[in-house]
Coordinates of C-alpha atoms in Angstrom, one line a residue:
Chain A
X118 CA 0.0 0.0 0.0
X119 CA 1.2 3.4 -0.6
X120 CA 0.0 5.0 2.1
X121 CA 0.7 9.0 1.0
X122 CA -1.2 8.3 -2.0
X123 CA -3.7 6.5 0.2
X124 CA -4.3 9.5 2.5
X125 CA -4.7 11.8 -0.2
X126 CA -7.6 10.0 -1.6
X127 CA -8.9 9.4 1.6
X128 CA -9.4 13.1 2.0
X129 CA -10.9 13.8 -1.5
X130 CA -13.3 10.9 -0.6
X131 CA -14.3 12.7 3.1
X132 CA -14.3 16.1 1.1
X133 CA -17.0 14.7 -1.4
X134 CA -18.6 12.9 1.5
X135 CA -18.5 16.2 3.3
X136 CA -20.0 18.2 0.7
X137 CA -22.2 16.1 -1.6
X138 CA -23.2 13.7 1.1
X139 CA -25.9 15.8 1.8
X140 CA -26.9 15.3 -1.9
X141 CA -27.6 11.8 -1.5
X142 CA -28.8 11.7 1.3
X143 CA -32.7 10.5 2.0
X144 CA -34.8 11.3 4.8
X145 CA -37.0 9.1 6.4
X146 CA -40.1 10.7 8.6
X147 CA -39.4 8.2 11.2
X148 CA -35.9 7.6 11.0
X149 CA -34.0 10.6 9.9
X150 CA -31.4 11.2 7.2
X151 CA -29.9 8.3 5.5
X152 CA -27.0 9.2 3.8
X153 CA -24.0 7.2 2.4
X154 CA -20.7 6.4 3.9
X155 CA -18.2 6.5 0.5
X156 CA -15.7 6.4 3.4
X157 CA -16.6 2.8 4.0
X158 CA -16.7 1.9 0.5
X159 CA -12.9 3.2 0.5
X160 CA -11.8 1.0 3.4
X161 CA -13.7 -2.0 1.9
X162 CA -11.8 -1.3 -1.2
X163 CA -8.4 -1.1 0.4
X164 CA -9.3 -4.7 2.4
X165 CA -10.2 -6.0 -0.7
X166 CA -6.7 -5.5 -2.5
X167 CA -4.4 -5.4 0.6
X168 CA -1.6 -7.9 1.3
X169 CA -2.4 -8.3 4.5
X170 CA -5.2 -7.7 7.1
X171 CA -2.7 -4.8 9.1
X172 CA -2.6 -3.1 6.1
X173 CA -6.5 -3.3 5.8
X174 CA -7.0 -2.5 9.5
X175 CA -4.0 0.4 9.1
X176 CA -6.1 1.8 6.2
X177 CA -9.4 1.4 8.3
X178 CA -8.2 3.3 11.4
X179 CA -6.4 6.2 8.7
X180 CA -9.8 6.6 7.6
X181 CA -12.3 6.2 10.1
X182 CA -9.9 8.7 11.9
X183 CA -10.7 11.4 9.6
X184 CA -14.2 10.8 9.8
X185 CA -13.9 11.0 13.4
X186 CA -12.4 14.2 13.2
X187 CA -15.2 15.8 10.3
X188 CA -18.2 14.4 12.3
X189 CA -19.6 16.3 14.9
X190 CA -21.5 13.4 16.7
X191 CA -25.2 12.1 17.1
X192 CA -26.3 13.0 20.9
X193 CA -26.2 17.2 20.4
X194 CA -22.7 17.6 21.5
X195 CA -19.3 16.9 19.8
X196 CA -18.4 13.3 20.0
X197 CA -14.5 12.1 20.8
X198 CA -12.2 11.3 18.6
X199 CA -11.4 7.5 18.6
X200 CA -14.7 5.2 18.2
X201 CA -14.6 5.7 14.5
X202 CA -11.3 4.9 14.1
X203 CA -11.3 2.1 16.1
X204 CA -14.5 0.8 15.0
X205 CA -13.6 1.2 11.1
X206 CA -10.1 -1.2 11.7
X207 CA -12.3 -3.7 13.4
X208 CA -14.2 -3.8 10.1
X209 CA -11.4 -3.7 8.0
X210 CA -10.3 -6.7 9.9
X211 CA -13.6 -8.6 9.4
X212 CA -14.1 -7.5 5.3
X213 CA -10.3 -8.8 5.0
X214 CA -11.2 -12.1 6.4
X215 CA -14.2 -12.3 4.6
X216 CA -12.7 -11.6 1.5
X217 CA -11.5 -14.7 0.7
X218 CA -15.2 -16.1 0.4
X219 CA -16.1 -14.0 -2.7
X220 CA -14.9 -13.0 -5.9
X221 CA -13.5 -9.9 -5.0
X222 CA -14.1 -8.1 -8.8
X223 CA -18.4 -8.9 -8.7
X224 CA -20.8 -6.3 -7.7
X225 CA -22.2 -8.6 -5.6
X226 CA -19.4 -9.1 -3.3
X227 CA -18.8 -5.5 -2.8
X228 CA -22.3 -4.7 -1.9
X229 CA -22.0 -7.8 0.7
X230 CA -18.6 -6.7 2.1
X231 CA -20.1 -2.7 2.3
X232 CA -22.6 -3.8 3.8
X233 CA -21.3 -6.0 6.6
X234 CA -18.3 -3.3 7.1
X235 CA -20.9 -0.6 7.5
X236 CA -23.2 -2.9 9.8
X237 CA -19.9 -3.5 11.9
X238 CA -18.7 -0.2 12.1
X239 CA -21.8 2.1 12.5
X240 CA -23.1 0.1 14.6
X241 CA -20.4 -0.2 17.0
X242 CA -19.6 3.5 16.9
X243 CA -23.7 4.1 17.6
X244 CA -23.8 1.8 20.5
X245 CA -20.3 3.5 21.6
X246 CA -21.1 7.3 21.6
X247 CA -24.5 6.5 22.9
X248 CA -23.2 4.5 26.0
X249 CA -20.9 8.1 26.2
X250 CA -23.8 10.0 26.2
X251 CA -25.7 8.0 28.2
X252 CA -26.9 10.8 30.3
X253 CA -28.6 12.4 27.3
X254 CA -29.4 9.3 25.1
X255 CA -32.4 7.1 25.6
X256 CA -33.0 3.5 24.2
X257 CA -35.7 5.0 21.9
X258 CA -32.7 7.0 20.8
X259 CA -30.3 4.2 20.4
X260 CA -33.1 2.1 18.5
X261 CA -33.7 4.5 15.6
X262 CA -30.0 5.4 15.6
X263 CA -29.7 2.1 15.3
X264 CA -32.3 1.5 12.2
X265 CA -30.6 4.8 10.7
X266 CA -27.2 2.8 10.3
X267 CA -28.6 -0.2 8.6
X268 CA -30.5 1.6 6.6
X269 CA -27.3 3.8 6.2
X270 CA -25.1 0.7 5.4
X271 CA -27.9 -0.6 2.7
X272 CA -27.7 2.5 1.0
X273 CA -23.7 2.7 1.2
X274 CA -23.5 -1.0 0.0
X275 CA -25.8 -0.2 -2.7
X276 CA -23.5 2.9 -3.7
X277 CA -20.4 0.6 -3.0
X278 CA -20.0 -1.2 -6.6
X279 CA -20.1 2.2 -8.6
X280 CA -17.6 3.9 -5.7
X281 CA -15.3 0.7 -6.6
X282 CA -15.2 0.9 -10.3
X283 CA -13.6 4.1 -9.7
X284 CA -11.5 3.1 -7.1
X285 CA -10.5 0.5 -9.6
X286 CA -9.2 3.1 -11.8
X287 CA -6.3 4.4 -9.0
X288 CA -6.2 0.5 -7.6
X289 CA -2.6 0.6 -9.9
X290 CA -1.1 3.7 -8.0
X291 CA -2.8 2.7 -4.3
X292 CA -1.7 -0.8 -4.0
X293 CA 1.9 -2.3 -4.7
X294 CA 1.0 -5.6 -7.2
X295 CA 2.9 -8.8 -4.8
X296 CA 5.5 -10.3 -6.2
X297 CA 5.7 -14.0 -7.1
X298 CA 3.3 -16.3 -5.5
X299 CA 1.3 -13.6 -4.1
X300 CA 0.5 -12.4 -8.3
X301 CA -2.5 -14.8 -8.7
X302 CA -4.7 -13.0 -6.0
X303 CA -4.8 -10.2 -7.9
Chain B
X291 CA 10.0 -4.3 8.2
X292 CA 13.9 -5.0 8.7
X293 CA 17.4 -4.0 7.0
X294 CA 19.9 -6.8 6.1
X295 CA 23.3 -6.4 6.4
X296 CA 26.5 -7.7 5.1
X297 CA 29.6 -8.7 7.2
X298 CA 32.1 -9.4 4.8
X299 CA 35.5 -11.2 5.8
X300 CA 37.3 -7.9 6.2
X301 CA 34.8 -7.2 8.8
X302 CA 32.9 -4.2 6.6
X303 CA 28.9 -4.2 7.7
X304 CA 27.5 -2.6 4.7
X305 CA 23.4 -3.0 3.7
X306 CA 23.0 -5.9 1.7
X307 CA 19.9 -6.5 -1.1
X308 CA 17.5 -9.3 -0.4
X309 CA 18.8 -11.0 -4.1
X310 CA 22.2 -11.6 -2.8
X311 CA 21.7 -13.1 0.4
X312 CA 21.3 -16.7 -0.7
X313 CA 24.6 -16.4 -2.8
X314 CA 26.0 -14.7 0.2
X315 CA 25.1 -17.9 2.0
X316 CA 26.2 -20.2 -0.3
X317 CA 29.6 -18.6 -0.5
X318 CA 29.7 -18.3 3.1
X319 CA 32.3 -15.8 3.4
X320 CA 30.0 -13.4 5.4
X321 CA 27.9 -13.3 8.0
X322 CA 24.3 -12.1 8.0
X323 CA 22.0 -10.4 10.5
X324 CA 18.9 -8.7 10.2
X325 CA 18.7 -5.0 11.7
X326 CA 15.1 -3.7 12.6
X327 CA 15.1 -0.2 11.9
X328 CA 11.7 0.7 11.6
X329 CA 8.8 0.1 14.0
X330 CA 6.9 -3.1 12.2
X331 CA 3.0 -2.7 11.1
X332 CA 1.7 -4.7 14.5
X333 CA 3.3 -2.3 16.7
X334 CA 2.4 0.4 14.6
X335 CA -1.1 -0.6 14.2
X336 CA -1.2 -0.8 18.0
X337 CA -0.1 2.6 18.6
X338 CA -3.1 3.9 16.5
X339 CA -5.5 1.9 18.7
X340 CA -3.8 3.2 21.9
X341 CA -4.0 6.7 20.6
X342 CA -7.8 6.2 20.0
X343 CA -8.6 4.9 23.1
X344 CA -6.5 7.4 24.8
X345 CA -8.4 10.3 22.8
X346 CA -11.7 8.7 23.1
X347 CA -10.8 8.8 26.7
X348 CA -10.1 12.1 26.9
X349 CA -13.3 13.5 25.1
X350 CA -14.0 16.0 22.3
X351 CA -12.4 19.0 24.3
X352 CA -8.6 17.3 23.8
X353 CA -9.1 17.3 20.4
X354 CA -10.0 20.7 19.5
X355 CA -7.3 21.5 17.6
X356 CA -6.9 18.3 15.6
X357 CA -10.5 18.9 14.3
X358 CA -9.7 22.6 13.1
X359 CA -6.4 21.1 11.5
X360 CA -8.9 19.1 9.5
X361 CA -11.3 22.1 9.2
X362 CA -9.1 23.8 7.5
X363 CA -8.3 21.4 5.0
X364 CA -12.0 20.7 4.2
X365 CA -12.4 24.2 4.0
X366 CA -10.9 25.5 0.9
X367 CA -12.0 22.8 -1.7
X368 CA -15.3 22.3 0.4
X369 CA -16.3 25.9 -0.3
X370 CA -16.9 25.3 -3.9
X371 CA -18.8 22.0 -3.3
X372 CA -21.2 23.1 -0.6
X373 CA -21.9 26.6 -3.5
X374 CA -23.1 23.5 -5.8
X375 CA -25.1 21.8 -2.9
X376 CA -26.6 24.7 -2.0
X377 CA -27.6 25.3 -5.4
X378 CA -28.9 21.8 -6.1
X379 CA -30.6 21.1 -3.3
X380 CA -33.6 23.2 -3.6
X381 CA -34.1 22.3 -7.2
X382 CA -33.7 18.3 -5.7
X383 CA -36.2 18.8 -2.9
X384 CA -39.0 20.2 -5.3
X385 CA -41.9 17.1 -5.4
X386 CA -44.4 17.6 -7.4
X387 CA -48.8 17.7 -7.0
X388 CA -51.3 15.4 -8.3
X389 CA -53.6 16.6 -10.8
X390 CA -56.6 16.6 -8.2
X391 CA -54.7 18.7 -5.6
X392 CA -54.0 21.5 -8.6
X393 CA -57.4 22.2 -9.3
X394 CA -58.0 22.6 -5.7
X395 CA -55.3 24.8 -5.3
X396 CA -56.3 26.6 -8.1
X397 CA -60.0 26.8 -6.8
X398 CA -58.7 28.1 -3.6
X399 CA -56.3 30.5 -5.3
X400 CA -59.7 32.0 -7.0
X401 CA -61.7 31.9 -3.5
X402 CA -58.3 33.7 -2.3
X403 CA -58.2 36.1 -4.5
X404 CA -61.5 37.8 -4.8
X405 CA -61.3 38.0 -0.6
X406 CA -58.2 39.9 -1.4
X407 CA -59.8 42.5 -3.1
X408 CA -62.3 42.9 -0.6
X409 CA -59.7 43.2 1.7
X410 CA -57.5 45.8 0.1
X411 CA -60.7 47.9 -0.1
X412 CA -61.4 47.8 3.1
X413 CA -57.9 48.3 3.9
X414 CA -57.7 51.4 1.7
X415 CA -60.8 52.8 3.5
X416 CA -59.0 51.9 7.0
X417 CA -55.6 53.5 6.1
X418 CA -57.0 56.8 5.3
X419 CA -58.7 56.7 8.3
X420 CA -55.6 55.7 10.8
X421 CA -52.8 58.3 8.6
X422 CA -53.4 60.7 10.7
X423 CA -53.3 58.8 14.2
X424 CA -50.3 57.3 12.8
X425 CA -48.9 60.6 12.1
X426 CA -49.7 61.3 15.7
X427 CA -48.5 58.5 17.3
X428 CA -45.0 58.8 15.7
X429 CA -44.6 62.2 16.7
X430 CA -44.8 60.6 20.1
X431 CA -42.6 58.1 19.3
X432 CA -39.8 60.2 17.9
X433 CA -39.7 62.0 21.1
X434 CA -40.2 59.4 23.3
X435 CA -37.1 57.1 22.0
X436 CA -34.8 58.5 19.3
X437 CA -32.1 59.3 19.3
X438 CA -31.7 55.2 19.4
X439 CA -28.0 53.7 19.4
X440 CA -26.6 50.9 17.2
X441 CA -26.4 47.3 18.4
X442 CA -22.9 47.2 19.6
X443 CA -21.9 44.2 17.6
X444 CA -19.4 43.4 15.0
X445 CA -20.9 41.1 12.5
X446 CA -18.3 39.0 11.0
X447 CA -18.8 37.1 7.8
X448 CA -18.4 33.5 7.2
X449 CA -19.1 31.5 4.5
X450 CA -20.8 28.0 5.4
X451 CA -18.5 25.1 3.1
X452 CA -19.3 21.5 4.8
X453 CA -21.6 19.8 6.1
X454 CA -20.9 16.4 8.7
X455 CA -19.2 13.8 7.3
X456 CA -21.9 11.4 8.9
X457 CA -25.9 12.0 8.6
X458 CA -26.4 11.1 12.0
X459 CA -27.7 14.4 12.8
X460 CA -31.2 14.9 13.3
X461 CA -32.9 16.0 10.3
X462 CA -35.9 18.3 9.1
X463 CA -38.9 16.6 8.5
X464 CA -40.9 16.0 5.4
X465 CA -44.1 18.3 5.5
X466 CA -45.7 18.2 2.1
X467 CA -47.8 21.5 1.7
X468 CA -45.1 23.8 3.3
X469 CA -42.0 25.3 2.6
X470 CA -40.2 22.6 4.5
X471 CA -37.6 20.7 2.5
X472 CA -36.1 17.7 3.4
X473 CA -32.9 15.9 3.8
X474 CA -31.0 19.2 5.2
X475 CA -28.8 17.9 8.1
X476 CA -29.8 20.1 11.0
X477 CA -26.2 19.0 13.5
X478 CA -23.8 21.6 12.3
X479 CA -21.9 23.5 9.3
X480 CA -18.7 24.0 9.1
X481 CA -17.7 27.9 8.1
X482 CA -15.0 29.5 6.9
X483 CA -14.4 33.1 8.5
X484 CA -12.0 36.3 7.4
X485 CA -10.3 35.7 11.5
X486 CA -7.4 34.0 11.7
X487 CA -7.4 33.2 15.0
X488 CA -10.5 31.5 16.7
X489 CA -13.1 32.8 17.5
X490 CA -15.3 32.4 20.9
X491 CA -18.1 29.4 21.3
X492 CA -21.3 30.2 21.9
X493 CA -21.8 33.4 19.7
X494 CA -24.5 33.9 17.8
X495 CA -24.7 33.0 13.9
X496 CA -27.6 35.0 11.8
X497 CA -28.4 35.5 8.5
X498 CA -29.5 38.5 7.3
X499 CA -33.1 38.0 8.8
X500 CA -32.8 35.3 11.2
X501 CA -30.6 33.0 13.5
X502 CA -29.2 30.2 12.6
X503 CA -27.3 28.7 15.6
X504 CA -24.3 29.1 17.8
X505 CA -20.6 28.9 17.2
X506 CA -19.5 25.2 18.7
X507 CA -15.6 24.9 18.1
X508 CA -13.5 27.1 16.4
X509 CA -9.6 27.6 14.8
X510 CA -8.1 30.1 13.0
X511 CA -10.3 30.5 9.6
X512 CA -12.6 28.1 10.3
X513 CA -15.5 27.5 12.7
X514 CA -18.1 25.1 13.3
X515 CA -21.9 25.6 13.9
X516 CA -24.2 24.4 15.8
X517 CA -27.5 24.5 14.3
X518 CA -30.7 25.7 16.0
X519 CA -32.5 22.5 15.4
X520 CA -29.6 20.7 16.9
X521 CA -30.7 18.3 19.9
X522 CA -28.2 20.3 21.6
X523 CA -28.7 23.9 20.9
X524 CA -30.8 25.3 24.3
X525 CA -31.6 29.3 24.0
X526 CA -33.3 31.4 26.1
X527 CA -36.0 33.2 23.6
X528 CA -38.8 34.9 23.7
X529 CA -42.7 34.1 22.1
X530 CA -43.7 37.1 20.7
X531 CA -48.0 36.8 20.7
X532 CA -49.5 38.1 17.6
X533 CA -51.9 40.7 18.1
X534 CA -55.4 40.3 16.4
X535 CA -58.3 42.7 16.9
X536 CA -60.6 40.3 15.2
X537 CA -59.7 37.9 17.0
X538 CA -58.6 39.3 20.9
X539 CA -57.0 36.4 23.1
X540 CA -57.4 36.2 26.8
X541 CA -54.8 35.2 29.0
X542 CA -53.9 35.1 32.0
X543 CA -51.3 37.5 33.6
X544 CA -49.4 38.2 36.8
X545 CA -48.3 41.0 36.5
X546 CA -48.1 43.2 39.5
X547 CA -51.8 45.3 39.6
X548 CA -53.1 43.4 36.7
X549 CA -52.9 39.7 37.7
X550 CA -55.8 38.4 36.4
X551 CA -57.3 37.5 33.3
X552 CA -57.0 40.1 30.5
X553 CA -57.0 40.5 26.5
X554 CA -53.5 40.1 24.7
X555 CA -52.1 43.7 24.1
X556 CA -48.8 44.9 22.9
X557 CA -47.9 45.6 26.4
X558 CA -48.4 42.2 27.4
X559 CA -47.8 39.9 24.6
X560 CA -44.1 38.5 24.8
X561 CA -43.1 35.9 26.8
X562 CA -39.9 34.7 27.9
X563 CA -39.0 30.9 27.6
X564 CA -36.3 28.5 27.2
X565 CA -36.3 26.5 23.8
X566 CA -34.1 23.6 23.1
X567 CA -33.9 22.0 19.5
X568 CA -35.6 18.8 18.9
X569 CA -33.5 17.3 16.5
X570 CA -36.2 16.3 14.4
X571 CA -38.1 19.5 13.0
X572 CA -36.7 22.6 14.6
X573 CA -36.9 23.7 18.0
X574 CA -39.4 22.9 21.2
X575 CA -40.6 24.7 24.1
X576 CA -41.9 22.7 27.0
X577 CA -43.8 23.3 29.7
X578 CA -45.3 26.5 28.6
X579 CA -48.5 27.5 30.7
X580 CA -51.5 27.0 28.1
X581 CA -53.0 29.7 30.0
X582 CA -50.5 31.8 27.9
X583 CA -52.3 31.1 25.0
X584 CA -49.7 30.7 22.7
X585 CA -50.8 29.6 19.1
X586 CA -49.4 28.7 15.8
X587 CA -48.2 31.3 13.8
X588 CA -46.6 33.4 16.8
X589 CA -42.9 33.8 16.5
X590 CA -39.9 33.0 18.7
X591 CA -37.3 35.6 18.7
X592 CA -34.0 35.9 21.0
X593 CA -34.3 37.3 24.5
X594 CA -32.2 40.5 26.2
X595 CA -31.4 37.9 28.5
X596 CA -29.2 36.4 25.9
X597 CA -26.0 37.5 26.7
X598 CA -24.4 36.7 23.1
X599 CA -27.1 38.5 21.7
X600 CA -29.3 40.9 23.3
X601 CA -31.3 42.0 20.7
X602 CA -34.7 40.6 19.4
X603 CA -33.5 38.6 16.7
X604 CA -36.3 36.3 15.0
X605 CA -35.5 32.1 15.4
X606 CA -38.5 30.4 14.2
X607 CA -42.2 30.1 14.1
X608 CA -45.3 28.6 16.2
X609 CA -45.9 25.7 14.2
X610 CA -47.8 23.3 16.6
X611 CA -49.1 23.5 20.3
X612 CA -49.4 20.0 21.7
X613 CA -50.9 19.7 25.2
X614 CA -49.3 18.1 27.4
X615 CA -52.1 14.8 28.6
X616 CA -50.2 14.3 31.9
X617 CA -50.9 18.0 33.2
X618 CA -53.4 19.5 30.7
X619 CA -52.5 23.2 32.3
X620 CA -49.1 23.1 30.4
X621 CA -48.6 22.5 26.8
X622 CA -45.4 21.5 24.5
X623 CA -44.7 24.4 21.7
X624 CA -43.1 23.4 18.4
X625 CA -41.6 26.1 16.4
X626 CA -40.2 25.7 12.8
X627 CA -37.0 27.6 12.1
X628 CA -37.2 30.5 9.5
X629 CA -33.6 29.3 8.3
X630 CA -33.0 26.4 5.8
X631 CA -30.4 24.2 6.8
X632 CA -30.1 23.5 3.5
X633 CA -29.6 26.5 1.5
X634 CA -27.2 28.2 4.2
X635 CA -24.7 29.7 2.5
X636 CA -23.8 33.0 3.7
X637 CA -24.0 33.8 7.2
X638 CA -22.6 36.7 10.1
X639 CA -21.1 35.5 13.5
X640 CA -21.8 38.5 16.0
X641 CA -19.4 39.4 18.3
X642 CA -21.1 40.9 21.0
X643 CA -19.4 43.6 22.4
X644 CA -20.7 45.6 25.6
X645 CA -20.6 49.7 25.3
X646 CA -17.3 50.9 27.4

């Protein structure tokens, strides 16, 4: 992994995420906003090509760091840095495992592997900030928080495939091609 | 992630490519050891963890600085996306009406209209017959209160060019038949300011006609919002009672010699409350006596006792009185911003500052 490159296009990916998010984004009467996490289709991307699952978790905590850092938090006050990060690596860790199960260049395995990223990571960083909150949060709160990242995590999955081709277009300059053996994954 | 070295019979430790070792070996005239000069990806990868448990730990006030770093470099590409947002999402929000609503829309619009020229007659007659108690009445006014002094504030622009990177903020409701639009995040916006140096939380951020919300964090240049819908965002305001001759309210006031109950007045139609956004569709104000009489279409406006802002600055209005079933003497007030989230663009922090 070149990880320079890497960062860079993880900030044009939280800039657009940042900025057009609110584009996509759907609203649901009893749910709220439901917007998509590109963010998640980057770090399933980056598990998906990796050499190894530190490099996947590395490029999970790189970017769930900077959405830590451009989210201001779901209880009314600013959320700490960290459960992002932390909860983005764990993902990482579990698309990397999974990857092995799928053919990595389908559609279909990319909306799976978004999908069960997203569920991971949203819904460990919901169940995390609400248990910091807990003074102000209810479980009413925490349920449609909850709903709002699975239906969040559908819609990112859905997005994921198209986010992917053109990640595929940059996969050349992101991740060093393995030598030897390690060719015929690719 | 490791360096191999060389030892070659003369006792010269130079860094040897990964090629050569196995002819190195197979030669054996040198030795060979492996040097770890850099910190391998496990350890690495733990030190990230650490640092996020450690900062998670430590909460959102530690990090203060980290977030504006980031600010900062959202902000100058971010402007230029959020102007095409801002553009777009009006234009995206627009549904449209069935064919049997239009023509009763249009039948209304007819019903509407001849009552408006009624009224505007009647309104004509009216004027000519107030002019000259107006005329009056100023004269009074003029002497009573002028000359009046400037708010002394310094507005300072910003320029709103983010949103949050995650929509977990509450969002605006869908309310066909209004002006509402929907899927503007309601959380925060991030700004970008003239001041390169931050600026203090909790001052007030307006638009030309209303406010929008509170400053939350700030760093040089940039600044993040806080949104008046935001579950968060608590503000002392005021209800400012609409005044209807056709229609005279009665409430009930304590005020010192006129306790009791008596008709809504200028005199007697603001009252001071404490709103807090709902996260869902603007802001609420509980526990508000139903005595009061407070009904939809009123406004909410800031309070004096604002001490970012002591002015009457409009924040939203009366959309829906709910009363409250446990204690039927109280009721719940839900009041709809005038600001949408989602066509902020251009915005003034005020600074506040008392006369010397």
């Amino acid at each position: 992994m070149r990880w320079i490159l890497f960062i860079i296009m993880a900030y044009a990916v939280l800039l657009v995420q940042s900025t057009f998010g609110g584009l996509l984004a759907i609203t649901f009467r009893s749910v709220g906003a439901v917007g998509p996490d590109m963010a998640a289709a980057l770090a399933v991307f980056a598990a998906l090509y990796v050499r190894s699952s530190l490099d996947a978790m590395i490029a999970g905590w790189v970017l769930g760091f900077f959405v830590d850092l451009l989210a201001g938090g779901p209880t009314g006050v600013l959320s700490p840095v960290g459960p992002m990060s932390m909860s983005y690596a764990l993902a990482s860790g579990v698309a990397f495992g999974l990857r092995e199960a799928f053919f990595r260049e389908r559609p279909s395995a990319r909306f799976m592997l978004t999908l069960v990223f997203c569920l991971i990571a949203h819904g460990t960083w919901v169940t995390v900030q609400t248990i910091l909150a807990s003074s102000v949060m209810t479980w009413g709160d925490y349920g449609r928080m909850l709903l709002q990242a699975g239906l969040l995590s559908a819609y990112s999955a859905l997005l994921a495939p198209v986010l992917c081709v053109l990640f595929d277009r940059t996969r050349g300059l992101l991740i060093i091609a393995p030598s030897g053996r390690g060719r015929r994954y690719r | 992630m490791g360096v191999i070295q060389t030892k070659t019979v003369d006792g010269v430790i130079r860094p040897c490519r990964p090629a050569c070792i196995s002819y190195h070996y197979r030669r054996g005239f040198c030795n060979i050891r492996a040097v770890n000069l850099k910190p391998s990806k496990s350890r690495v990868f733990a030190i990230m963890m650490i640092v996020s448990v450690v900062l998670m730990m430590l909460g959102p006030g530690a990090t203060g600085s980290m977030r504006n770093f980031a600010q900062m470099l959202i902000a100058p590409i971010g402007d230029g996306g959020m102007y095409v947002v801002s553009a777009l999402k009006p234009v995206s929000n627009s549904g449209g009406i069935s064919p049997t609503d239009a023509l009763q829309l249009r039948h209304e619009n007819d019903q509407l209209r001849l009552q408006l020229v009624e009224a505007q007659h009647r309104l004509a007659l009216q004027n000519a017959e107030h002019r000259r108690e107006m005329l009056d009445v100023q004269e009074i006014r003029t002497s009573a209160f002028s000359p009046r002094e400037d708010n002394p504030c310094e507005l300072i622009p910003a320029r709103v060019v983010a949103g949050d990177a995650l929509p977990y903020g509450k969002w605006r409701v869908v309310n066909r038949g209004s002006d509402d639009m929907e899927g503007s995040p309601v959380l925060s916006r991030l700004l970008i300011t003239d001041r390169s140096k931050s600026i203090p939380r909790n001052l007030a951020v307006i638009t030309s006609s209303a406010l929008v919300g509170t400053v939350a964090e700030s760093g040089a240049f940039t600044s993040r919002i806080q949104l008046v819908g935001d579950k968060g965002f608590h503000i002392r305001g005021r209800i400012i009672r609409h005044v209807d001759p056709a229609k005279p309210r009665l409430i009930m006031s304590n005020r010192p010699g006129a306790a009791g109950v008596v008709t809504l007045d200028e005199t007697n139609n603001r009252l001071e409350v404490l709103a807090h956004g709902d996260g869902v569709s603007g802001l609420i104000i509980e526990a508000v006596a139903e005595c009061e009489k407070v009904m939809p279409g009123d406004w909410l406006v800031t309070s004096d006792a604002e001490p970012h802002l002591r002015t009457e600055v409009r924040i939203g209005v009366v959309q829906e009185v709910i009363v409250n079933p446990a204690d039927r003497r109280f009721v719940t007030v839900k009041v709809k911003p005038f600001v949408d989230p989602a066509t902020l663009r251009d915005v003034y922090i005020v600074y506040w500052k008392p006369p010397l």
